[in-house]
XYZ file of C-alpha atoms in Angstrom:
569
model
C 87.442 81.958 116.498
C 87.089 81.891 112.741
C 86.162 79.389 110.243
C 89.998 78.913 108.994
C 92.647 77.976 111.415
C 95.412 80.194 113.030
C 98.996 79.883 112.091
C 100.854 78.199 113.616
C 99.115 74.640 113.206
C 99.769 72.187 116.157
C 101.845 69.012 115.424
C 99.866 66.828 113.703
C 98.421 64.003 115.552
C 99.478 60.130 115.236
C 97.936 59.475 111.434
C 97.393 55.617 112.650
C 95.335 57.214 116.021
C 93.034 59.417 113.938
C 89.497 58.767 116.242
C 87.460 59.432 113.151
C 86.237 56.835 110.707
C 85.705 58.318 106.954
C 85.206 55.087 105.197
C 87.261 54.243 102.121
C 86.885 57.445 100.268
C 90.087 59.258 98.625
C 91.658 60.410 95.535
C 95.600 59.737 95.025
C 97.611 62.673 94.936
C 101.058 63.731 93.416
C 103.247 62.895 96.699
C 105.997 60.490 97.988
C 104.447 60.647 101.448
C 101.901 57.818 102.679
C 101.163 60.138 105.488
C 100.161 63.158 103.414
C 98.005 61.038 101.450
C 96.145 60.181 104.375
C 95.499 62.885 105.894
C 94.830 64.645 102.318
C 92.233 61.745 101.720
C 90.634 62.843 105.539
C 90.862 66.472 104.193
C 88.967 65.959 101.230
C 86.165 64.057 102.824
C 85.820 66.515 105.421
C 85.611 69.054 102.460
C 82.873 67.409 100.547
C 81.020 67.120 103.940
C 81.132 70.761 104.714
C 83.316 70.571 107.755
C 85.851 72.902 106.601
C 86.998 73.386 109.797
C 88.245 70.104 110.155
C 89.751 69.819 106.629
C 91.457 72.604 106.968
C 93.464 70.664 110.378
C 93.866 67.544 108.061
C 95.355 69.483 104.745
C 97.745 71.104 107.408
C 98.858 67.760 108.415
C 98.992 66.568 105.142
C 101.572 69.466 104.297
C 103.680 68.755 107.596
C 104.345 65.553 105.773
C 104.840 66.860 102.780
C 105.053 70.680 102.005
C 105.294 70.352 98.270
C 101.946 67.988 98.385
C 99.958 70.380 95.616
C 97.026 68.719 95.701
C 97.412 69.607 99.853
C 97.434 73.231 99.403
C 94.707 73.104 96.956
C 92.803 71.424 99.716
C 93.830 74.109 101.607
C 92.332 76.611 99.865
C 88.918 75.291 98.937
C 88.420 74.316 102.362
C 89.027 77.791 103.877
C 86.812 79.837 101.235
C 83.181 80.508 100.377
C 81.035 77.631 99.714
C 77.789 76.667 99.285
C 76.146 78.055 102.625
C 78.866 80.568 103.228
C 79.187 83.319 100.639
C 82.225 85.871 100.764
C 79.423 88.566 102.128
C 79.213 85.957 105.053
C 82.416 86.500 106.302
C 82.529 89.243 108.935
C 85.619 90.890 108.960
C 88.303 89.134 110.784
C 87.230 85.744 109.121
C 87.513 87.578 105.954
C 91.111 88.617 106.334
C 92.599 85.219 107.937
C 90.630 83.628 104.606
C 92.193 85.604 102.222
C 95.566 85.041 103.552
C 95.071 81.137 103.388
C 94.015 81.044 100.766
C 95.822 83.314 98.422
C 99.123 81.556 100.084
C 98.013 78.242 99.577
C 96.507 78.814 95.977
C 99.644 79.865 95.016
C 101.492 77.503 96.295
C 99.322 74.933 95.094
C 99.907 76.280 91.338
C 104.011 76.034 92.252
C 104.064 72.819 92.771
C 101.835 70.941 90.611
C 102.830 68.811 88.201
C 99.785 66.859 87.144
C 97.807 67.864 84.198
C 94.687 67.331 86.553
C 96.325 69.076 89.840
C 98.098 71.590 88.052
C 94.109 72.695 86.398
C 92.452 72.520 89.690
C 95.160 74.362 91.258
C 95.045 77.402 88.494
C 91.402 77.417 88.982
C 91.614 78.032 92.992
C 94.216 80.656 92.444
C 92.034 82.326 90.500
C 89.276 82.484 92.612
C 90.952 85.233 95.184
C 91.179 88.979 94.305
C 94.506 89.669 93.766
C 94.910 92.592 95.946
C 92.971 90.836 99.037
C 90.108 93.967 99.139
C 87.636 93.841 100.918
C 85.367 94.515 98.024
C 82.613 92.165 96.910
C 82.681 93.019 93.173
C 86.060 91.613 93.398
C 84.614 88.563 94.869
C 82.276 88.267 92.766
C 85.203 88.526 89.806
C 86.509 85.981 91.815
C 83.720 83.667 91.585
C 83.467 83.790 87.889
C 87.364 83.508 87.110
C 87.120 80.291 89.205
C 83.764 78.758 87.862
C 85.827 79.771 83.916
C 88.766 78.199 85.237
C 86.952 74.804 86.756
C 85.050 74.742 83.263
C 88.341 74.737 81.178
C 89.500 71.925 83.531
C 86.111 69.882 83.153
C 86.600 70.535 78.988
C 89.983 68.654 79.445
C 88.967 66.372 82.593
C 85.567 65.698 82.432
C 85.413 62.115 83.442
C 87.267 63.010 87.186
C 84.882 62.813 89.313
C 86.475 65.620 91.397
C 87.086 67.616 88.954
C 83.038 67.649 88.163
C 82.596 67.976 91.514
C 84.045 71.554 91.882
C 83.037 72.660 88.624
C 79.450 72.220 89.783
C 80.189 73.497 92.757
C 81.268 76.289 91.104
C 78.554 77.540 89.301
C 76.021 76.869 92.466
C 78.592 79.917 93.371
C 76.493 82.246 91.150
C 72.868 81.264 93.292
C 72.998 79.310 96.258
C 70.138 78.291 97.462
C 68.515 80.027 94.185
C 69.040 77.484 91.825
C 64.835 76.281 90.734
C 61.879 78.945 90.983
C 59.982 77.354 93.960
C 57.012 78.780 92.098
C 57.647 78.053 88.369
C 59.790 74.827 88.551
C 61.920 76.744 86.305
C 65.767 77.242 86.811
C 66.037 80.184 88.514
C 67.162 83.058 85.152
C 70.538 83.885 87.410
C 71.626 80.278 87.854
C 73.029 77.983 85.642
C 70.987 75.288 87.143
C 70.675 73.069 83.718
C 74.315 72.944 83.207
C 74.640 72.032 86.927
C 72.563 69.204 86.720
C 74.059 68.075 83.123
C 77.725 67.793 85.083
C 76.069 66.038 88.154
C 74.539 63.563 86.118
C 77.337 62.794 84.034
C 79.203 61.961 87.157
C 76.605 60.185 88.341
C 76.569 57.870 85.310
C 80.125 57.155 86.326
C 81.008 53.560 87.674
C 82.433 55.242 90.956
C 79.641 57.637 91.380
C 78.230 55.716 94.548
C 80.837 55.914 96.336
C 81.975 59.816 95.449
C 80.619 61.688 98.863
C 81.025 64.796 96.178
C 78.689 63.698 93.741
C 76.062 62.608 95.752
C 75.872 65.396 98.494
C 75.899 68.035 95.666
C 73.171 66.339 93.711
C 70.995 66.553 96.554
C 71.413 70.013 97.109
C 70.653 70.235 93.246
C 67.288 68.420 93.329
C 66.032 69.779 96.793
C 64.903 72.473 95.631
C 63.507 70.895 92.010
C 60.181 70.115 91.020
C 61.793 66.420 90.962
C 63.508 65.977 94.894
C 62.397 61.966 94.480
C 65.384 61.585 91.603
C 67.742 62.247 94.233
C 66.601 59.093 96.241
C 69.147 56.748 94.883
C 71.984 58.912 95.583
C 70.729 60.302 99.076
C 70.583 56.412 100.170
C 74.006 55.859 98.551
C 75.563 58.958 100.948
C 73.842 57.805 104.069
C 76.571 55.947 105.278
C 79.434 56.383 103.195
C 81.462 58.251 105.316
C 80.563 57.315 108.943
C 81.685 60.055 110.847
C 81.068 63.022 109.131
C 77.953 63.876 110.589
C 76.712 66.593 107.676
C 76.764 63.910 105.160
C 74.677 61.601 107.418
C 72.422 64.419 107.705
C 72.026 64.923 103.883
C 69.635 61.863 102.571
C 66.845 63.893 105.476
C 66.108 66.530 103.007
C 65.244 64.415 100.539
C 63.276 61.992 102.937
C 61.646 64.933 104.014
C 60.172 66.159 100.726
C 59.067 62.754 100.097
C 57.245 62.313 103.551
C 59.482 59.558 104.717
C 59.965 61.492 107.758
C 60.642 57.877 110.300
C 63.836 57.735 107.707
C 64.350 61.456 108.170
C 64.715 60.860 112.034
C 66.733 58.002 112.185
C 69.419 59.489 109.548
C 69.722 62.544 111.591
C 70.077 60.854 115.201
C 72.963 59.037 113.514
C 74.406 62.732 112.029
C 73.816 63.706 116.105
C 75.866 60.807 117.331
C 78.620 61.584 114.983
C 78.647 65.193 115.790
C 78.760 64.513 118.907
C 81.675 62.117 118.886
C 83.592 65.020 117.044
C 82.627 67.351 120.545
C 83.825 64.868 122.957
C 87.217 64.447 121.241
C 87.589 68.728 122.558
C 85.836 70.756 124.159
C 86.807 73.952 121.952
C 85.101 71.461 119.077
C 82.056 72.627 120.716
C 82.866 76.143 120.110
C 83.631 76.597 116.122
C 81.252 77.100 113.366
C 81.022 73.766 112.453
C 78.172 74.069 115.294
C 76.485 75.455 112.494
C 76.165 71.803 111.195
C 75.498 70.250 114.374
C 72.855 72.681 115.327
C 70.912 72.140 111.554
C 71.290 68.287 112.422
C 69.414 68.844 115.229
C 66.392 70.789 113.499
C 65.623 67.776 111.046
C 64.458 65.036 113.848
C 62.466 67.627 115.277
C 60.837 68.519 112.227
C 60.152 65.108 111.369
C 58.772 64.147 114.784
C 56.869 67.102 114.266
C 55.151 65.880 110.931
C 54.869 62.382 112.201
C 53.081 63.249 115.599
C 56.457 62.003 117.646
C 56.413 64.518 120.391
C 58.829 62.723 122.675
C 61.155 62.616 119.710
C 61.378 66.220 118.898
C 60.897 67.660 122.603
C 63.830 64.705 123.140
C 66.312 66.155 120.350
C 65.131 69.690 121.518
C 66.701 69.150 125.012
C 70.038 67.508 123.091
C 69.950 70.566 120.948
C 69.972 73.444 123.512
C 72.881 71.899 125.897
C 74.989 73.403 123.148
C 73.610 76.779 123.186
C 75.603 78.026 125.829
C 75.405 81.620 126.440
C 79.473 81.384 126.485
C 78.940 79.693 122.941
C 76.239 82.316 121.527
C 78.527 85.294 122.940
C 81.297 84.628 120.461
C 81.891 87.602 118.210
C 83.551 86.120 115.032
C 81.827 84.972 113.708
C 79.146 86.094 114.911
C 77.157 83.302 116.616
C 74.397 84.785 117.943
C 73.382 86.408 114.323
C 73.506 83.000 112.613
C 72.209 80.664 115.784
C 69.934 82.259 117.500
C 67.195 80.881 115.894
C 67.826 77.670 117.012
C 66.520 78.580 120.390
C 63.228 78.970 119.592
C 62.265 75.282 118.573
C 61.369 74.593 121.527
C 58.377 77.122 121.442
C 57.467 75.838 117.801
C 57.408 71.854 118.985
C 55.284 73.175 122.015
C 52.726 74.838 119.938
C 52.439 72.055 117.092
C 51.751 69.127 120.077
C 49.243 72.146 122.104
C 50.954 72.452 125.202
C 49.733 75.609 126.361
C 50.677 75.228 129.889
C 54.241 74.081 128.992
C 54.750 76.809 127.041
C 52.980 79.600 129.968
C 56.100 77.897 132.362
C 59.277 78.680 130.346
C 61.578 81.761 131.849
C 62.417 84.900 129.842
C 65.968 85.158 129.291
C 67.531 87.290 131.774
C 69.282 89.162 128.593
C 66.153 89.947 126.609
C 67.902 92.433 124.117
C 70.795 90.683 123.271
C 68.383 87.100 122.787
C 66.161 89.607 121.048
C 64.845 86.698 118.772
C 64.354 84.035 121.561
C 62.340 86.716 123.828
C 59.720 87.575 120.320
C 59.153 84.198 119.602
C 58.566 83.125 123.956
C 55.617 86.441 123.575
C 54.121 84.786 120.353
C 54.280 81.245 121.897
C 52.347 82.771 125.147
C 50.105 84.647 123.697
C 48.880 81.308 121.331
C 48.484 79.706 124.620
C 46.607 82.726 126.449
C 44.096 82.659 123.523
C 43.821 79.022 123.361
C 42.802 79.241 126.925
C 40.272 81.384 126.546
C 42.109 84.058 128.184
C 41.425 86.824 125.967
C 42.304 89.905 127.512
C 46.061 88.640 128.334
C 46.365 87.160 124.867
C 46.016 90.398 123.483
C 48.184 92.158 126.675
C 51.025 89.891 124.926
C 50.070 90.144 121.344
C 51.436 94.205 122.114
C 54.543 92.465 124.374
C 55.122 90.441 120.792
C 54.562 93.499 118.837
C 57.260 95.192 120.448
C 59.907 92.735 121.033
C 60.132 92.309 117.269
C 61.135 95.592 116.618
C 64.079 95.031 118.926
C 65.187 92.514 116.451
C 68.483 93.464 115.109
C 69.214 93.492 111.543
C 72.293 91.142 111.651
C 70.349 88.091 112.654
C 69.693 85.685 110.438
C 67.120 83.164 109.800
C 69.472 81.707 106.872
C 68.123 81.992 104.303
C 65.289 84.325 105.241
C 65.351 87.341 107.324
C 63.911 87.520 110.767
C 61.057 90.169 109.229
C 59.941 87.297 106.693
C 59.007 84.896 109.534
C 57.636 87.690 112.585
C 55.571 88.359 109.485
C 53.952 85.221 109.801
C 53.561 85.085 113.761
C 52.015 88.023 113.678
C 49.262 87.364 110.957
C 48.888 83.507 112.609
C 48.820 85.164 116.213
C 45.755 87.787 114.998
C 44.199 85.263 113.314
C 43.547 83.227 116.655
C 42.883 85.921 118.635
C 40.262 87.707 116.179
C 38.797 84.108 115.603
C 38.561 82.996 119.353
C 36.959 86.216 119.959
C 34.073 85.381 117.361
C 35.596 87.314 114.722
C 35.759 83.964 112.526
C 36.013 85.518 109.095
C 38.605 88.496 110.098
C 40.380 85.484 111.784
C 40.356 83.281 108.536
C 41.567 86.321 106.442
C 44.871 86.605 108.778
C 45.001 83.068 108.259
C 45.077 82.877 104.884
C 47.723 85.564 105.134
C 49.971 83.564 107.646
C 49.878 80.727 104.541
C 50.604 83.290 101.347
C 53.536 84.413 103.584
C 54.621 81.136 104.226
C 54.676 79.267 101.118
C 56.533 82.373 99.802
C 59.336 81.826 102.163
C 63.145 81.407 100.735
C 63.449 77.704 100.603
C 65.040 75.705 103.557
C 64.971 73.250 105.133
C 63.687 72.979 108.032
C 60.845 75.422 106.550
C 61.369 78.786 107.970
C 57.786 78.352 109.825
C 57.832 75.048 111.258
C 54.003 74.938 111.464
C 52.230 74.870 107.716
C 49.551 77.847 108.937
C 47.048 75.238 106.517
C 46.850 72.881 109.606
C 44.934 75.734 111.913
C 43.401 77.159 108.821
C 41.681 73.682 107.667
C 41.581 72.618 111.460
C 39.498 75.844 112.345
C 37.367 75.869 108.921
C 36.003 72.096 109.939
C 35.513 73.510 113.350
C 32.970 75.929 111.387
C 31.462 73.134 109.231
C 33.300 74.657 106.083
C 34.577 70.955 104.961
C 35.153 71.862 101.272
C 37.700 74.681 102.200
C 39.189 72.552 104.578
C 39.569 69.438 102.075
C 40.927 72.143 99.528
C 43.944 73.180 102.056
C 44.415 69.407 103.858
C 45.116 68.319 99.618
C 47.225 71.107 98.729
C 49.430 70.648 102.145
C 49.949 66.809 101.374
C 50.281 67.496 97.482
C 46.982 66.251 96.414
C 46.758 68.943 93.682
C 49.087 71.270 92.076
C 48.178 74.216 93.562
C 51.743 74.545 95.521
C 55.239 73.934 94.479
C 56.648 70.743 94.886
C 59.118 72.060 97.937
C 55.665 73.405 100.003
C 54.162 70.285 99.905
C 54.218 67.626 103.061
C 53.335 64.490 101.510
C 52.521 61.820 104.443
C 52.292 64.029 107.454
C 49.926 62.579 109.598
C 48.432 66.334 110.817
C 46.550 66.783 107.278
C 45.820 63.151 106.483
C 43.299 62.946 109.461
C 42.085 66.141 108.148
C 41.907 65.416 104.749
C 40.351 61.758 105.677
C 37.926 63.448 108.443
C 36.761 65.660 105.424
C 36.395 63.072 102.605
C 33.664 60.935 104.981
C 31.964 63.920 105.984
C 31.823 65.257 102.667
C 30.453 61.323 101.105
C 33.829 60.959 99.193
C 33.968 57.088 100.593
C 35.453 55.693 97.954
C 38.684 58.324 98.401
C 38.687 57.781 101.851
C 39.093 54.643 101.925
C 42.219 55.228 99.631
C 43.512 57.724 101.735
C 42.738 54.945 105.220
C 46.059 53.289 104.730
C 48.144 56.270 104.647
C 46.587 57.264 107.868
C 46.457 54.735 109.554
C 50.386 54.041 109.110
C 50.777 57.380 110.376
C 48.723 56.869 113.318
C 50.976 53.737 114.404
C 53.899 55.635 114.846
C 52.405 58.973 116.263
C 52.660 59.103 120.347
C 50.059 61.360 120.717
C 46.579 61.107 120.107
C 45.597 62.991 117.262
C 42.257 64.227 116.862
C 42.492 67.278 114.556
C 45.645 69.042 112.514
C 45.801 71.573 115.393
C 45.362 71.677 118.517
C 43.678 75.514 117.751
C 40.365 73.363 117.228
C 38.356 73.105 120.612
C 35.556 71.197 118.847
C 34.618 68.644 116.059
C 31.967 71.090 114.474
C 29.507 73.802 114.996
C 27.634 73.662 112.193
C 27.278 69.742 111.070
């Protein structure tokens, strides 16, 4: 299995019995053929929502119709290369060489048969992303890269009121840092990126009479302004995408990273069940649709109701989506070796450990199995010895907690390099187990300040993780800090870590921050009464109590670490 489809493609389906519904969206092409515009339109969609996989089946069918359909090839070819969350040093090998033989073919083509002023400069500027001899080298990628992003830049010189064509030229430069585009720390654009002129193109388009209903446009802006000082600007245009294209379950999916940096987490969950439900309409249509890396997708559609619920006190919710989540990681799924599954999905298996520990349930956590395969779900058998030995130590069970604190210790070294916690390596996030793990330990064991310092370690590691979404550490390590620092009567230091978590001050960047999450507004509130701050607390009552209504557990403290309201009052 590989992210572009074998030759030869099947006979293309009945284009009046198509089971998926993609809204309106489409941009008339250079062909005779009502059918090839179709399924080109379908392509294109399916392109703009990341499911390459898909798009590639539709441009295919769009070229049975009409093999001379430029515009089709060029589909072709954009589909079946790097993008935004797949660079060319993603590809393992055998993707790699069924890519570059789509899509040099189908650049070219797409070059022979345009006609178009517009086609013919988006199809030059695909053909010239692809090293001419097909190495497997990545400085010739990276030539790649820039010969497209010079090409698109010509074509947005000449074009620059098509909407696609500002569409790929953005997505071109993004190219040069995915993922890397603001310094989380400065708000700055990143000095590799060429975030500014990114944002001028975006905004252009989105100052275009069409711009609400260009999928394009507005999933690409989002991505833009995730990662921004600013994520609220990309409101309008998140609730714009949210159901513009009904069936393509990534771009339902979208609008939830924005609603997530803006605490609107019931909006985050309800956006993502739909994304489930129409990922999981594109499974039932085929079994094998269960089995290509557009689970990917489905799997990171999963992870955002989960966080939510986690943030809003929902447990049901996110140990619900949990249990939708792993039916699809099948050990026949995770075994597939290109790509390779297990090094980008493993990680999904542990939520279930990370919901377990945010709602406390120490017991629940004590009763899940080992896999039987511990080395090859080397991820999924550190994070089950972290999760138990939380709950051993939480249970005042000392002398086992720290029996599987050494089981942790060595299970992470049999973490293998090739796994991936996209964007952040598996070291990056053990790192923070292990400094939260010794911090409970050494404080349950009296050790309070030893504790605090690997506390305040677990939180410098984590706000100085690679942004994603979810957050690499599903927990913010503030909530048992400030939780555990009220427990000793320190209510100043826990008020200073309850603001900065919700955004209060400015002592985080913008992406760190969890405005509205109902964990560190009881803290934060518990702390302003205690401390004689009435008049803020009575601010802050509101908030919390709005969060309160929709948690279904009762919440007493921002984690469950704390055994009692205070020592020291």
């Amino acid at each position: 299995m590989t992210q572009t489809q074998s030759t030869p493609t099947p006979p293309p389906p009945d284009v009046d019995a198509y089971p998926y519904n993609l809204g309106t969206f489409g941009l008339p092409v250079r062909t005779a053929s009502s059918t090839a515009q179709r399924w080109f339109d379908r392509g294109l969609a399916w392109t703009y929502g990341f499911h390459h996989i898909e798009a590639e089946r539709c441009f295919r069918y769009a070229l049975a119709a009409d093999p001379e359909c430029a515009m089709a090839w060029w589909g072709l070819a954009y589909a079946a290369g790097p993008n935004y969350n797949k660079a060319w040093e993603m590809f393992d090998a055998a993707e790699l060489k069924a890519a570059l033989a789509t899509c040099h073919e189908a650049g070219a083509n797409a070059v022979k048969y345009a006609v178009d002023p517009v086609e013919a400069a988006l199809a030059r500027a695909i053909a010239a992303r692809f090293p001419a001899d097909r190495v497997d080298n990545e400085k010739e990628y990276v030539k790649g890269n820039t010969a497209f992003a010079a090409a698109m830049e010509d074509a947005y010189k000449q074009f620059g009121e098509h909407l696609d064509v500002a569409v790929v030229f953005a997505d071109s430069l993004m190219a040069f840092a995915p993922w890397q585009l603001w310094d989380l720390a400065t708000g700055a654009p990143k000095k590799e990126s060429r975030t500014l002129e990114i944002q001028a193109v975006l905004e252009r388009a989105l100052a275009h009479p069409s711009a609400t209903a260009h999928p394009g446009v507005l999933h690409f802006y989002i991505h833009l302004m995730e990662l921004s000082p600013w994520p609220e600007k990309a409101l309008v245009p998140a609730d714009a995408l949210r159901e513009l294209i009904p069936d393509a379950g990534h771009l339902r999916h979208m609008p939830g990273h924005i609603d997530i940096l803006t605490g609107d987490y019931r909006r985050c969950i309800d956006g993502n069940l739909n994304a489930i439900d129409a990922d999981e309409k594109y499974v039932a249509q085929d079994p094998a649709n269960a089995l290509d890396f557009y689970a990917f997708y489905r799997l990171h559609d999963y992870t955002f109701p989960i966080y939510a619920a986690m943030f809003n006190g929902q447990f049901k919710v996110a140990i619900d989506t949990v249990d939708r989540m792993e039916a699809g990681l099948t050990d026949e799924f995770l075994r597939i070796e290109s790509p390779p599954i297990m090094d980008w999905m493993e990680g999904f298996a542990t939520y279930r450990v990370h919901v377990l520990v945010r709602f406390g349930r120490w017991d629940d956590i004590l009763a899940i199995k080992f896999p039987e395969d511990r080395a090859f779900y080397c991820v999924t058998t550190t994070f089950l010895h972290y999760g138990r030995a939380l709950a051993l130590a939480l249970t005042d069970r000392h002398d086992e907690a720290v029996a599987e604190q050494a089981l942790f210790r060595a299970a992470r070294k049999t973490i293998l390099p090739s796994r991936q916690a996209f964007p952040n390596t598996w070291t990056s996030i053990v790192d923070i187990a292990e400094e939260m793990l010794e911090g409970e330990i050494q404080y349950r064991a009296g050790a309070h300040e030893t504790g605090f310092e690997h506390l305040r370690k677990s939180i410098s590691l984590c706000d100085n993780l690679i942004y994603a979404e979810p957050w690499g550490w599903m927990q913010p390590p503030r909530h048992a800090y400030a939780a555990l620092q009220l427990e000793q009567g320190n209510v100043e230091e826990a008020a200073k870590a309850y603001a900065e978590d919700l955004g209060y001050s400015d002592a985080l960047p913008r992406a760190v921050r969890h405005p509205n999450n109902v964990w560190a507004l009881h803290g934060y509130h518990e702390c302003l009464v205690r401390l004689g701050r009435t008049a803020e607390a009575s601010i802050i009552k509101p908030q919390l109590e709005l969060a309160l209504a929709v948690a279904d557990v009762q919440v007493e403290s921002s984690c469950y670490c704390r055994q009692v309201n205070s020592c020291c009052k």
